[in-house]
């Protein structure tokens, strides 16, 4: 047996039961790989989370494409345990803002966040004002599907729900940035009110809220440094003893 032997996938008898097809995959030449990697990194490194938005409308087609892109995320047993709930309705956005600001007032003004937490947030200058929830043209709330609820009322387990939904969230942010839209990963806390305001069933739990639109022209963002590669990457070149 050669070092490169690989047990065949799929097992031949499985193909009688489930469909398989050859993967479409174009190998790029090394030069093009490096060019694409370099320019994509520069593009993503320019992404920031604004906290003031313009009210300019965004066509639903772009929101649909961002959600379709996010939904290409890999997921545990391919269950895709997420739901992207989108609204541009002013009354819904107002209800979300009001409930979020009420919770955040308790967080910031009644010290529900402990001292360490408030210290960590100090350089970001966040507070309980969340006007962007009404001003941004779209709010998309990503829900994790804790379990699958079938139409006939049957329940089915979902797997790696947080990992899967987290990956979808990252791809959503990436898709929005790539199409020239801005978003803020907002986690009002606690955020159970989102299930009520958006009328979601109890197998879904709010995961992250995304206001989406264009940044207010001239908006400032904190001057933050990203960790250098050597602080986020470790190469292991021999077994640890
Ligand atoms: N949920 C609050 C507080 C907050 C917490 C973290 I961690 C942040 O990175 C930013 C804000 C709020 O939305 O203001």
Coordinates of N, CA and C and ligand atoms in Angstrom, one line a residue:
X1 N 0.9 -1.2 0.0 CA 0.0 0.0 0.0 C 0.9 1.2 0.0
X2 N 0.6 2.2 -1.0 CA 1.5 3.4 -1.0 C 1.1 4.3 0.1
X3 N 1.9 5.3 0.4 CA 1.7 6.3 1.4 C 0.4 7.1 1.0
X4 N 0.2 7.1 -0.3 CA -0.9 8.0 -0.8 C -2.2 7.3 -1.0
X5 N -2.3 6.0 -0.5 CA -3.5 5.3 -0.6 C -4.6 6.1 0.2
X6 N -5.8 6.3 -0.5 CA -6.9 6.8 0.2 C -8.1 5.9 0.1
X7 N -8.7 5.6 1.2 CA -9.9 4.7 1.2 C -10.9 5.4 0.3
X8 N -11.5 4.7 -0.7 CA -12.4 5.4 -1.6 C -13.6 6.0 -1.0
X9 N -13.9 7.2 -1.5 CA -15.0 8.0 -1.1 C -15.8 8.5 -2.3
X10 N -17.1 8.3 -2.4 CA -17.9 7.6 -1.4 C -17.7 6.0 -1.5
X11 N -18.0 5.3 -0.5 CA -18.0 3.8 -0.6 C -18.9 3.5 -1.7
X12 N -18.4 2.6 -2.7 CA -19.2 2.3 -3.9 C -20.6 2.0 -3.7
X13 N -20.9 1.2 -2.6 CA -22.3 0.8 -2.5 C -23.2 1.9 -2.1
X14 N -22.6 3.0 -1.6 CA -23.5 4.2 -1.1 C -24.1 4.9 -2.3
X15 N -23.4 4.8 -3.5 CA -23.9 5.5 -4.6 C -25.2 5.0 -5.2
X16 N -25.5 3.8 -4.8 CA -26.8 3.2 -5.1 C -27.9 3.9 -4.4
X17 N -27.6 4.4 -3.2 CA -28.6 4.9 -2.3 C -28.7 6.4 -2.3
X18 N -27.6 7.1 -2.4 CA -27.5 8.6 -2.4 C -26.8 9.1 -3.6
X19 N -27.3 10.3 -4.1 CA -26.6 10.8 -5.3 C -25.2 11.4 -5.0
X20 N -24.3 11.2 -5.8 CA -23.0 11.9 -5.8 C -22.6 12.3 -7.2
X21 N -21.8 13.3 -7.3 CA -21.3 13.8 -8.7 C -19.9 14.3 -8.5
X22 N -19.2 14.4 -9.6 CA -17.8 14.9 -9.6 C -17.8 16.4 -9.2
X23 N -16.9 16.7 -8.3 CA -16.7 18.1 -7.8 C -16.2 18.9 -9.0
X24 N -16.8 20.1 -9.1 CA -16.2 21.0 -10.1 C -15.2 21.9 -9.4
X25 N -14.0 21.9 -9.8 CA -12.9 22.6 -9.1 C -11.9 23.0 -10.1
X26 N -11.7 24.3 -10.3 CA -10.7 24.8 -11.3 C -9.5 25.1 -10.5
X27 N -8.4 24.4 -10.8 CA -7.1 24.8 -10.2 C -6.5 26.0 -10.8
X28 N -6.2 27.0 -10.0 CA -5.6 28.2 -10.6 C -4.1 28.1 -10.6
X29 N -3.4 28.9 -11.4 CA -2.0 28.8 -11.3 C -1.5 29.6 -10.1
X30 N -0.3 29.2 -9.6 CA 0.2 29.8 -8.4 C 0.2 31.3 -8.3
X31 N 0.6 31.9 -9.5 CA 0.6 33.4 -9.6 C -0.8 34.0 -9.3
X32 N -1.8 33.4 -10.0 CA -3.1 33.9 -9.8 C -3.6 33.7 -8.4
X33 N -3.3 32.6 -7.8 CA -3.7 32.3 -6.4 C -3.2 33.4 -5.5
X34 N -1.9 33.7 -5.6 CA -1.3 34.7 -4.8 C -1.9 36.1 -5.0
X35 N -2.2 36.4 -6.3 CA -2.8 37.7 -6.6 C -4.2 37.8 -5.9
X36 N -5.0 36.8 -6.1 CA -6.3 36.8 -5.5 C -6.3 36.9 -4.0
X37 N -5.4 36.1 -3.4 CA -5.3 36.1 -2.0 C -4.9 37.5 -1.4
X38 N -4.0 38.1 -2.1 CA -3.5 39.4 -1.7 C -4.5 40.5 -1.8
X39 N -5.3 40.5 -2.9 CA -6.2 41.5 -3.1 C -7.5 41.3 -2.2
X40 N -7.8 40.0 -2.0 CA -9.0 39.7 -1.1 C -8.6 40.1 0.3
X41 N -7.4 39.9 0.7 CA -7.0 40.3 2.1 C -7.1 41.8 2.2
X42 N -6.6 42.5 1.2 CA -6.7 44.0 1.3 C -8.1 44.5 1.4
X43 N -9.0 43.8 0.6 CA -10.4 44.2 0.6 C -11.0 43.9 1.9
X44 N -10.7 42.8 2.5 CA -11.4 42.5 3.8 C -10.8 43.3 5.0
X45 N -9.5 43.6 4.8 CA -8.9 44.4 5.9 C -9.4 45.8 6.0
X46 N -10.1 46.2 4.9 CA -10.7 47.5 4.9 C -12.1 47.5 5.5
X47 N -12.6 46.4 5.8 CA -14.0 46.3 6.4 C -14.0 46.8 7.8
X48 N -15.0 47.7 8.1 CA -15.2 48.2 9.5 C -16.6 48.2 9.8
X49 N -16.9 48.3 11.1 CA -18.3 48.3 11.6 C -18.7 49.7 12.0
X50 N -19.4 50.4 11.1 CA -19.9 51.7 11.4 C -21.0 51.7 12.4
X51 N -21.1 52.8 13.2 CA -22.2 52.9 14.2 C -23.2 54.0 13.9
X52 N -23.0 54.6 12.7 CA -23.9 55.6 12.2 C -24.2 55.2 10.7
X53 N -25.4 55.1 10.3 CA -25.8 54.7 9.0 C -26.5 55.8 8.2
X54 N -26.4 55.8 6.9 CA -27.2 56.6 6.1 C -28.6 55.9 5.9
X55 N -29.6 56.7 5.6 CA -30.9 56.1 5.5 C -31.2 55.7 4.0
X56 N -30.3 55.9 3.1 CA -30.5 55.5 1.7 C -31.0 54.1 1.6
X57 N -32.0 53.8 0.7 CA -32.5 52.5 0.6 C -31.5 51.5 -0.1
X58 N -31.7 50.2 0.2 CA -30.9 49.2 -0.4 C -31.9 48.2 -1.0
X59 N -31.7 47.8 -2.3 CA -32.7 46.9 -2.9 C -32.6 45.5 -2.2
X60 N -33.8 44.9 -2.1 CA -34.0 43.6 -1.5 C -33.1 42.6 -2.2
X61 N -32.9 42.8 -3.5 CA -32.1 41.8 -4.3 C -30.7 41.6 -3.7
X62 N -30.1 42.7 -3.2 CA -28.8 42.6 -2.6 C -28.8 41.8 -1.3
X63 N -29.9 42.1 -0.5 CA -30.0 41.4 0.8 C -30.2 39.9 0.5
X64 N -31.0 39.6 -0.5 CA -31.3 38.2 -0.9 C -29.9 37.5 -1.3
X65 N -29.1 38.2 -2.1 CA -27.9 37.6 -2.5 C -26.9 37.4 -1.4
X66 N -26.9 38.3 -0.4 CA -26.0 38.2 0.7 C -26.5 36.9 1.6
X67 N -27.8 36.8 1.7 CA -28.3 35.6 2.5 C -28.0 34.3 1.8
X68 N -28.2 34.3 0.4 CA -28.0 33.1 -0.4 C -26.5 32.8 -0.2
X69 N -25.6 33.8 -0.3 CA -24.2 33.5 -0.1 C -23.8 32.9 1.2
X70 N -24.4 33.5 2.3 CA -24.2 33.1 3.6 C -24.6 31.6 3.8
X71 N -25.7 31.3 3.1 CA -26.3 30.0 3.2 C -25.5 28.9 2.5
X72 N -24.4 29.3 1.8 CA -23.5 28.3 1.2 C -22.6 27.8 2.3
X73 N -22.7 28.3 3.5 CA -21.7 27.9 4.6 C -21.9 26.4 4.8
X74 N -20.7 25.8 5.2 CA -20.8 24.4 5.6 C -21.5 24.3 7.0
X75 N -22.2 23.2 7.2 CA -22.9 23.1 8.5 C -22.9 21.6 8.9
X76 N -23.1 21.4 10.2 CA -23.1 20.1 10.8 C -24.2 19.2 10.1
X77 N -23.7 18.1 9.5 CA -24.6 17.1 8.8 C -25.5 17.9 7.8
X78 N -24.9 19.0 7.3 CA -25.6 19.8 6.2 C -27.0 20.1 6.6
X79 N -27.2 20.5 7.9 CA -28.6 20.8 8.4 C -28.9 22.3 8.2
X80 N -27.9 23.1 7.9 CA -28.1 24.6 7.7 C -29.0 25.1 8.8
X81 N -28.6 25.1 10.0 CA -29.5 25.4 11.1 C -29.5 26.9 11.4
X82 N -29.9 27.6 10.4 CA -30.0 29.1 10.6 C -31.2 29.6 9.9
X83 N -31.6 30.8 10.3 CA -32.7 31.6 9.6 C -32.3 33.0 9.6
X84 N -32.3 33.7 8.4 CA -32.0 35.1 8.3 C -33.3 35.8 8.2
X85 N -33.7 36.6 9.2 CA -35.0 37.3 9.2 C -34.8 38.7 8.9
X86 N -35.3 39.2 7.7 CA -35.0 40.5 7.2 C -36.2 41.4 7.3
X87 N -36.0 42.7 7.7 CA -37.0 43.7 7.7 C -36.5 45.0 7.3
X88 N -37.4 45.7 6.5 CA -37.1 47.1 6.2 C -38.3 47.9 6.7
X89 N -39.2 47.3 7.4 CA -40.5 47.9 7.9 C -40.2 48.9 9.1
X90 N -40.6 50.2 8.9 CA -40.2 51.2 9.9 C -40.8 50.9 11.3
X91 N -42.0 50.3 11.3 CA -42.6 50.0 12.7 C -41.9 48.8 13.3
X92 N -41.5 47.8 12.5 CA -40.7 46.7 13.1 C -39.4 47.2 13.6
X93 N -38.7 48.1 12.8 CA -37.4 48.6 13.2 C -37.5 49.5 14.4
X94 N -38.6 50.2 14.5 CA -38.8 51.1 15.7 C -39.0 50.2 17.0
X95 N -39.8 49.2 16.8 CA -40.0 48.3 18.0 C -38.7 47.6 18.4
X96 N -37.9 47.2 17.5 CA -36.6 46.6 17.8 C -35.7 47.6 18.5
X97 N -35.7 48.9 18.0 CA -34.8 49.9 18.6 C -35.3 50.2 20.0
X98 N -36.6 50.3 20.2 CA -37.1 50.6 21.5 C -36.8 49.5 22.5
X99 N -37.0 48.3 22.1 CA -36.7 47.2 23.1 C -35.2 47.1 23.3
X100 N -34.4 47.3 22.3 CA -32.9 47.2 22.4 C -32.4 48.3 23.3
X101 N -32.9 49.5 23.1 CA -32.4 50.6 24.0 C -32.8 50.4 25.4
X102 N -34.0 49.8 25.6 CA -34.4 49.6 27.0 C -33.5 48.6 27.7
X103 N -33.1 47.5 27.0 CA -32.1 46.6 27.6 C -30.8 47.3 27.8
X104 N -30.4 48.0 26.8 CA -29.0 48.6 26.9 C -28.9 49.7 28.0
X105 N -30.1 50.4 28.3 CA -30.1 51.3 29.4 C -29.7 50.6 30.7
X106 N -30.3 49.4 30.8 CA -30.0 48.7 32.1 C -28.5 48.3 32.0
X107 N -28.0 47.9 30.9 CA -26.6 47.5 30.8 C -25.7 48.6 31.1
X108 N -25.9 49.8 30.5 CA -24.9 50.9 30.7 C -25.2 51.7 31.9
X109 N -26.5 52.1 32.1 CA -26.8 53.1 33.1 C -27.0 52.4 34.5
X110 N -27.5 51.2 34.5 CA -27.7 50.5 35.8 C -26.6 49.5 36.1
X111 N -25.5 49.6 35.3 CA -24.3 48.7 35.6 C -24.6 47.2 35.5
X112 N -25.5 46.8 34.5 CA -25.6 45.3 34.4 C -24.3 44.7 33.8
X113 N -23.6 45.5 33.1 CA -22.3 45.1 32.6 C -21.3 45.4 33.7
X114 N -20.5 44.4 34.1 CA -19.5 44.7 35.2 C -18.4 45.6 34.8
X115 N -17.6 46.0 35.8 CA -16.6 47.1 35.5 C -15.6 46.6 34.4
X116 N -15.2 45.4 34.5 CA -14.2 44.9 33.5 C -14.8 45.0 32.1
X117 N -16.0 44.6 31.9 CA -16.7 44.7 30.6 C -16.8 46.2 30.2
X118 N -17.2 47.1 31.1 CA -17.3 48.5 30.7 C -16.0 49.1 30.3
X119 N -14.9 48.6 31.0 CA -13.6 49.1 30.7 C -13.1 48.6 29.3
X120 N -13.5 47.3 28.9 CA -13.1 46.8 27.6 C -13.8 47.6 26.5
X121 N -15.0 48.1 26.8 CA -15.8 48.8 25.8 C -15.4 50.2 25.7
X122 N -14.7 50.8 26.7 CA -14.5 52.2 26.7 C -13.9 52.7 25.4
X123 N -12.9 52.1 24.8 CA -12.3 52.7 23.6 C -13.2 52.7 22.4
X124 N -14.3 51.9 22.5 CA -15.3 51.8 21.4 C -16.3 52.9 21.5
X125 N -16.5 53.4 22.8 CA -17.5 54.5 23.0 C -18.9 54.1 22.7
X126 N -19.3 52.9 22.9 CA -20.7 52.5 22.7 C -21.5 52.9 23.9
X127 N -22.8 53.2 23.6 CA -23.7 53.5 24.7 C -25.1 52.9 24.4
X128 N -26.1 53.4 25.2 CA -27.4 52.8 25.0 C -28.2 53.4 23.8
X129 N -27.6 54.4 23.2 CA -28.3 54.9 22.0 C -28.2 54.0 20.8
X130 N -29.3 53.6 20.2 CA -29.2 52.7 19.1 C -30.1 53.2 17.9
X131 N -29.9 54.5 17.6 CA -30.7 55.1 16.5 C -30.5 54.3 15.2
X132 N -29.3 53.7 15.0 CA -29.0 53.0 13.7 C -30.0 51.9 13.5
X133 N -30.7 51.4 14.5 CA -31.6 50.3 14.3 C -32.9 50.8 13.6
X134 N -33.1 52.1 13.6 CA -34.2 52.7 12.8 C -33.8 53.3 11.5
X135 N -32.6 53.8 11.5 CA -32.1 54.6 10.3 C -31.6 53.7 9.2
X136 N -30.8 52.6 9.6 CA -30.3 51.7 8.5 C -31.5 51.1 7.8
X137 N -31.4 51.0 6.4 CA -32.6 50.6 5.7 C -33.1 49.2 6.0
X138 N -32.1 48.3 6.4 CA -32.5 46.9 6.6 C -31.9 46.5 8.0
X139 N -32.7 45.7 8.7 CA -32.2 44.9 9.8 C -32.4 43.4 9.4
X140 N -31.3 42.7 9.5 CA -31.4 41.2 9.4 C -31.0 40.6 10.7
X141 N -31.9 39.8 11.2 CA -31.5 39.1 12.5 C -31.3 37.6 12.1
X142 N -30.1 37.2 12.4 CA -29.7 35.8 12.2 C -30.1 35.0 13.4
X143 N -31.0 34.0 13.2 CA -31.4 33.1 14.3 C -30.7 31.7 14.1
X144 N -30.2 31.2 15.2 CA -29.8 29.8 15.2 C -31.0 28.9 15.4
X145 N -31.0 27.8 14.6 CA -32.1 26.8 14.8 C -31.7 25.7 15.7
X146 N -32.1 25.8 17.0 CA -31.7 24.9 18.0 C -32.0 23.5 17.7
X147 N -33.2 23.3 17.1 CA -33.5 22.0 16.5 C -34.5 22.2 15.4
X148 N -34.6 21.2 14.5 CA -35.5 21.3 13.4 C -36.9 21.0 13.8
X149 N -37.8 21.9 13.4 CA -39.3 21.7 13.7 C -39.9 21.4 12.3
X150 N -40.3 20.1 12.0 CA -40.9 19.8 10.7 C -42.3 20.3 10.7
X151 N -42.8 20.4 9.5 CA -44.2 20.9 9.2 C -45.2 20.1 10.0
X152 N -45.0 18.7 10.2 CA -45.9 17.9 10.9 C -45.7 17.9 12.4
X153 N -44.8 18.8 12.9 CA -44.6 18.9 14.3 C -43.5 18.1 14.9
X154 N -42.9 17.2 14.0 CA -41.8 16.3 14.5 C -40.5 17.2 14.7
X155 N -39.8 16.8 15.7 CA -38.5 17.5 16.0 C -37.3 16.6 15.5
X156 N -36.3 17.3 15.0 CA -35.1 16.6 14.6 C -33.9 17.4 15.1
X157 N -32.9 16.6 15.5 CA -31.7 17.3 16.1 C -30.9 18.0 15.0
X158 N -30.4 19.2 15.4 CA -29.4 19.9 14.6 C -28.0 19.7 15.3
X159 N -26.9 19.8 14.5 CA -25.6 19.5 15.1 C -24.7 20.7 14.9
X160 N -23.8 20.9 15.9 CA -22.9 22.1 15.8 C -23.6 23.4 15.4
X161 N -24.7 23.7 16.1 CA -25.5 24.8 15.7 C -24.8 26.1 15.7
X162 N -24.0 26.3 16.9 CA -23.3 27.6 17.0 C -22.2 27.7 16.0
X163 N -21.5 26.6 15.8 CA -20.4 26.7 14.8 C -20.9 27.0 13.5
X164 N -21.9 26.3 13.1 CA -22.5 26.4 11.7 C -23.1 27.8 11.5
X165 N -23.8 28.3 12.5 CA -24.4 29.6 12.4 C -23.3 30.7 12.4
X166 N -22.3 30.5 13.2 CA -21.2 31.4 13.2 C -20.5 31.5 11.9
X167 N -20.3 30.4 11.2 CA -19.6 30.4 9.9 C -20.5 31.2 8.9
X168 N -21.8 30.9 9.0 CA -22.8 31.6 8.1 C -22.7 33.1 8.3
X169 N -22.6 33.5 9.6 CA -22.5 34.9 9.9 C -21.3 35.6 9.3
X170 N -20.2 34.9 9.4 CA -18.9 35.4 8.8 C -19.1 35.5 7.3
X171 N -19.7 34.6 6.7 CA -19.8 34.6 5.2 C -20.8 35.7 4.8
X172 N -21.8 36.0 5.6 CA -22.8 37.0 5.4 C -22.1 38.4 5.4
X173 N -21.3 38.6 6.5 CA -20.5 39.9 6.6 C -19.6 40.1 5.4
X174 N -19.0 39.0 5.0 CA -18.0 39.0 3.9 C -18.8 39.4 2.6
X175 N -19.9 38.7 2.4 CA -20.7 39.0 1.2 C -21.2 40.4 1.1
X176 N -21.7 41.0 2.3 CA -22.1 42.4 2.3 C -21.0 43.3 2.0
X177 N -19.8 43.1 2.6 CA -18.7 43.9 2.3 C -18.3 43.9 0.9
X178 N -18.3 42.7 0.3 CA -17.9 42.5 -1.1 C -18.8 43.3 -2.0
X179 N -20.1 43.4 -1.7 CA -21.1 44.1 -2.6 C -21.2 45.6 -2.3
X180 N -20.3 46.1 -1.3 CA -20.3 47.5 -1.1 C -21.3 48.0 0.0
X181 N -21.7 47.1 0.8 CA -22.6 47.4 1.9 C -21.9 47.3 3.2
X182 N -22.4 48.1 4.2 CA -21.8 48.1 5.5 C -22.7 47.4 6.5
X183 N -22.2 46.8 7.5 CA -23.0 46.2 8.6 C -22.2 46.3 9.9
X184 N -23.0 46.1 11.0 CA -22.4 46.1 12.3 C -22.9 44.8 13.0
X185 N -22.0 44.0 13.5 CA -22.5 42.9 14.3 C -23.0 43.4 15.6
X186 N -24.3 43.4 15.8 CA -24.9 44.0 17.0 C -25.5 42.9 17.8
X187 N -25.2 42.8 19.1 CA -25.8 41.8 20.0 C -26.4 42.5 21.1
X188 N -27.7 43.1 20.9 CA -28.3 43.6 22.1 C -28.5 42.5 23.1
X189 N -28.4 42.9 24.4 CA -28.3 41.9 25.4 C -29.1 42.2 26.6
X190 N -30.0 41.3 27.0 CA -30.4 40.1 26.3 C -31.2 40.4 25.1
X191 N -31.3 39.4 24.2 CA -32.0 39.7 22.9 C -33.2 38.8 22.6
X192 N -33.7 38.2 23.6 CA -34.9 37.3 23.4 C -36.1 38.1 22.8
X193 N -36.1 39.4 23.1 CA -37.2 40.3 22.6 C -37.3 40.2 21.0
X194 N -36.2 39.8 20.4 CA -36.3 39.7 18.9 C -37.2 38.6 18.4
X195 N -37.3 37.5 19.2 CA -38.2 36.4 18.8 C -39.6 36.9 18.8
X196 N -39.9 37.7 19.9 CA -41.3 38.2 20.0 C -41.6 39.2 18.9
X197 N -40.7 40.2 18.8 CA -41.0 41.3 17.8 C -41.1 40.7 16.4
X198 N -40.3 39.7 16.1 CA -40.2 39.2 14.7 C -41.1 37.9 14.6
X199 N -41.8 37.5 15.6 CA -42.7 36.4 15.6 C -42.1 35.1 15.2
X200 N -41.0 34.8 15.8 CA -40.3 33.6 15.5 C -40.6 32.4 16.4
X201 N -40.6 31.2 15.9 CA -41.0 30.0 16.7 C -39.9 29.7 17.8
X202 N -40.2 28.9 18.8 CA -39.3 28.8 19.9 C -38.1 27.8 19.6
X203 N -38.1 27.2 18.4 CA -36.9 26.4 18.0 C -35.8 27.3 17.5
X204 N -36.1 28.6 17.3 CA -35.1 29.5 16.8 C -34.7 30.5 17.9
X205 N -33.4 30.8 18.0 CA -32.9 31.7 19.1 C -32.1 32.7 18.4
X206 N -32.3 34.0 18.7 CA -31.5 35.1 18.1 C -30.0 34.9 18.3
X207 N -29.2 35.1 17.3 CA -27.8 34.9 17.3 C -27.0 36.2 17.2
X208 N -27.3 36.9 16.1 CA -26.6 38.2 15.9 C -27.6 39.1 15.1
X209 N -27.7 40.4 15.4 CA -28.5 41.3 14.6 C -27.6 42.2 13.7
X210 N -27.9 42.3 12.5 CA -27.1 43.1 11.5 C -28.0 44.3 11.0
X211 N -27.7 45.5 11.4 CA -28.2 46.7 10.7 C -27.4 46.7 9.4
X212 N -28.0 47.0 8.2 CA -27.3 46.9 7.0 C -27.7 48.2 6.1
X213 N -26.7 48.8 5.5 CA -26.9 49.9 4.7 C -25.6 50.5 4.3
X214 N -25.6 51.8 4.1 CA -24.3 52.6 3.8 C -23.9 53.3 5.1
X215 N -22.6 53.5 5.3 CA -22.2 54.3 6.4 C -22.7 55.7 6.2
X216 N -23.0 56.4 7.3 CA -23.3 57.9 7.2 C -22.0 58.5 6.7
X217 N -22.1 59.3 5.7 CA -20.9 60.0 5.2 C -20.2 60.7 6.3
X218 N -18.9 60.5 6.4 CA -18.1 61.2 7.4 C -18.0 60.5 8.8
X219 N -18.7 59.4 8.9 CA -18.7 58.7 10.2 C -17.3 58.3 10.6
X220 N -17.1 58.3 11.9 CA -15.8 57.9 12.4 C -15.9 56.5 13.0
X221 N -14.8 55.8 12.9 CA -14.7 54.4 13.6 C -13.4 54.5 14.5
X222 N -13.4 53.7 15.5 CA -12.2 53.7 16.4 C -11.0 53.3 15.6
X223 N -9.8 53.9 15.9 CA -8.6 53.5 15.3 C -8.1 52.3 16.0
X224 N -8.3 51.1 15.4 CA -8.0 49.9 16.1 C -6.9 49.2 15.2
X225 N -6.0 48.5 15.9 CA -5.0 47.7 15.2 C -5.5 46.3 15.2
X226 N -5.3 45.6 14.1 CA -5.6 44.1 14.1 C -4.3 43.4 14.6
X227 N -4.5 42.3 15.2 CA -3.3 41.5 15.7 C -2.4 41.1 14.5
X228 N -1.1 41.3 14.6 CA -0.3 40.8 13.6 C -0.3 39.3 13.4
X229 N 0.0 38.8 12.3 CA -0.1 37.4 12.0 C 0.5 36.5 13.0
X230 N 1.7 36.9 13.5 CA 2.4 36.0 14.5 C 1.6 35.9 15.8
X231 N 0.6 36.8 16.0 CA -0.2 36.6 17.2 C -1.5 35.9 17.0
X232 N -1.8 35.6 15.8 CA -3.0 34.8 15.5 C -2.7 33.5 14.8
X233 N -1.5 33.3 14.4 CA -1.1 32.0 13.7 C 0.1 31.3 14.4
X234 N -0.1 30.1 14.5 CA 1.0 29.2 15.1 C 1.3 28.1 14.1
X235 N 2.5 27.9 13.7 CA 2.8 26.8 12.8 C 3.5 25.8 13.7
X236 N 3.0 24.6 13.7 CA 3.6 23.5 14.4 C 4.3 22.6 13.4
X237 N 5.6 22.4 13.6 CA 6.4 21.6 12.6 C 7.0 20.3 13.1
X238 N 6.6 20.0 14.4 CA 7.0 18.7 14.9 C 6.0 18.3 16.0
X239 N 5.9 17.0 16.2 CA 4.9 16.6 17.3 C 5.4 17.2 18.6
X240 N 4.4 17.7 19.4 CA 4.7 18.2 20.7 C 5.0 17.0 21.6
X241 N 6.1 17.1 22.4 CA 6.4 16.0 23.3 C 6.1 16.4 24.7
Ligands
LIG1 N1 -24.7 44.9 23.9 C1 -24.1 46.3 24.2 C2 -22.7 46.2 24.7 C3 -21.7 45.8 23.8 C4 -20.9 44.7 24.1 C5 -19.9 44.3 23.3 I1 -18.8 42.7 23.8 C6 -19.5 45.1 22.2 O1 -18.4 44.7 21.4 C7 -20.2 46.2 21.9 C8 -21.3 46.6 22.7 C9 -24.3 47.2 23.0 O2 -24.7 46.8 22.0 O3 -24.1 48.4 23.2

